[in-house]
Short mmCIF file of C-alpha atoms in Angstrom, two decimals:
data_model
loop_
_atom_site.label_atom_id
_atom_site.label_comp_id
_atom_site.label_asym_id
_atom_site.label_seq_id
_atom_site.Cartn_x
_atom_site.Cartn_y
_atom_site.Cartn_z
CA MET A 1 -38.81 -14.18 -94.62
CA GLU A 2 -40.89 -11.36 -96.11
CA LYS A 3 -40.14 -10.54 -99.75
CA ILE A 4 -40.91 -7.05 -100.98
CA ILE A 5 -40.78 -5.44 -104.39
CA PHE A 6 -39.46 -1.92 -104.91
CA GLN A 7 -40.11 0.21 -107.90
CA SER A 8 -37.66 2.94 -108.81
CA ASP A 9 -38.56 6.31 -110.28
CA ASP A 10 -37.79 5.03 -113.78
CA GLY A 11 -40.21 2.07 -113.33
CA THR A 12 -37.69 -0.74 -112.89
CA THR A 13 -38.36 -3.15 -110.07
CA ALA A 14 -36.11 -5.02 -107.67
CA GLU A 15 -36.96 -7.76 -105.20
CA PHE A 16 -35.56 -7.76 -101.67
CA TYR A 17 -35.91 -9.92 -98.62
CA VAL A 18 -36.52 -8.04 -95.36
CA GLU A 19 -33.94 -9.28 -92.86
CA GLU A 20 -34.73 -6.89 -90.02
CA GLN A 21 -36.43 -3.62 -89.22
CA THR A 22 -35.66 -0.93 -86.62
CA ASN A 23 -36.83 2.53 -85.66
CA ILE A 24 -34.28 5.14 -84.71
CA ALA A 25 -35.44 8.63 -83.58
CA GLY A 26 -38.80 8.06 -85.25
CA VAL A 27 -37.33 6.92 -88.57
CA THR A 28 -37.89 3.38 -89.80
CA TYR A 29 -34.99 1.52 -91.38
CA LEU A 30 -35.01 -1.80 -93.16
CA LEU A 31 -32.10 -4.20 -93.57
CA VAL A 32 -32.77 -6.00 -96.86
CA SER A 33 -30.88 -8.54 -98.92
CA ASP A 34 -31.01 -9.34 -102.61
CA SER A 35 -31.22 -13.16 -102.01
CA GLN A 36 -31.51 -15.78 -99.30
CA ASP A 37 -27.96 -17.03 -99.99
CA GLU A 38 -25.20 -16.79 -97.38
CA GLU A 39 -23.29 -14.46 -99.69
CA ALA A 40 -26.19 -12.07 -100.36
CA ASP A 41 -25.64 -8.39 -100.67
CA ALA A 42 -27.46 -6.40 -98.02
CA TYR A 43 -28.69 -2.81 -98.08
CA ILE A 44 -30.10 -0.38 -95.52
CA LEU A 45 -33.23 1.46 -96.62
CA LYS A 46 -34.75 4.47 -94.94
CA ASP A 47 -38.50 5.22 -94.84
CA ILE A 48 -39.11 8.64 -96.35
CA SER A 49 -42.89 8.26 -96.75
CA ALA A 50 -45.03 11.33 -96.28
CA PRO A 51 -47.02 11.34 -93.04
CA GLY A 52 -50.39 9.63 -93.61
CA SER A 53 -49.28 8.13 -96.92
CA THR A 54 -50.85 4.75 -97.82
CA GLU A 55 -47.71 3.63 -99.68
CA ALA A 56 -44.32 3.23 -98.16
CA CYS A 57 -41.46 5.07 -99.83
CA TYR A 58 -37.89 4.02 -99.12
CA GLU A 59 -34.50 5.16 -100.27
CA MET A 60 -31.03 3.63 -99.82
CA VAL A 61 -29.07 5.21 -97.02
CA GLU A 62 -26.08 6.96 -98.66
CA ASP A 63 -24.86 9.27 -95.88
CA GLU A 64 -21.78 7.54 -94.52
CA ASP A 65 -22.31 8.59 -90.87
CA GLU A 66 -25.96 7.62 -90.92
CA LEU A 67 -25.13 4.33 -92.67
CA GLN A 68 -22.52 3.38 -90.10
CA ALA A 69 -24.80 4.23 -87.16
CA VAL A 70 -27.71 2.18 -88.46
CA TYR A 71 -25.37 -0.64 -89.55
CA ALA A 72 -24.15 -0.85 -85.89
CA VAL A 73 -27.73 -1.16 -84.64
CA PHE A 74 -28.50 -3.95 -87.10
CA GLN A 75 -25.23 -5.69 -86.31
CA GLN A 76 -26.18 -5.78 -82.58
CA MET A 77 -29.71 -7.01 -83.41
CA LEU A 78 -28.36 -9.83 -85.54
CA ASP A 79 -25.29 -10.90 -83.52
CA ASP A 80 -25.38 -14.37 -85.07
CA VAL A 81 -24.95 -12.98 -88.64
CA ASN A 82 -21.52 -12.34 -90.05
CA PHE A 83 -21.53 -8.87 -91.67
CA GLU A 84 -18.81 -7.72 -94.02
CA TRP A 85 -18.78 -3.94 -94.38
CA ARG A 86 -18.54 -2.59 -97.92
CA SER A 87 -19.24 0.97 -98.94
CA ASP A 88 -18.81 0.49 -102.66
CA PHE A 89 -22.50 0.33 -103.58
#
């Protein structure tokens, strides 16, 4: 499983494991987890990189409608994974 490191605007870093990737209407989304444990927390990140940029720029999806729509796609892609929906991030 690919492990990626994200750096926030304030310089802090966080490590995530890429569980899956999808493209919806030309927008790339990543399903990432904070560990490889069964009880890991998962997040959906949206690629907001500028066209032609050499570095990827992602942000957490916060819009509830967008989050639920992308969540449904990932749930179908990973039908053998048990997801528990929480919106208290």
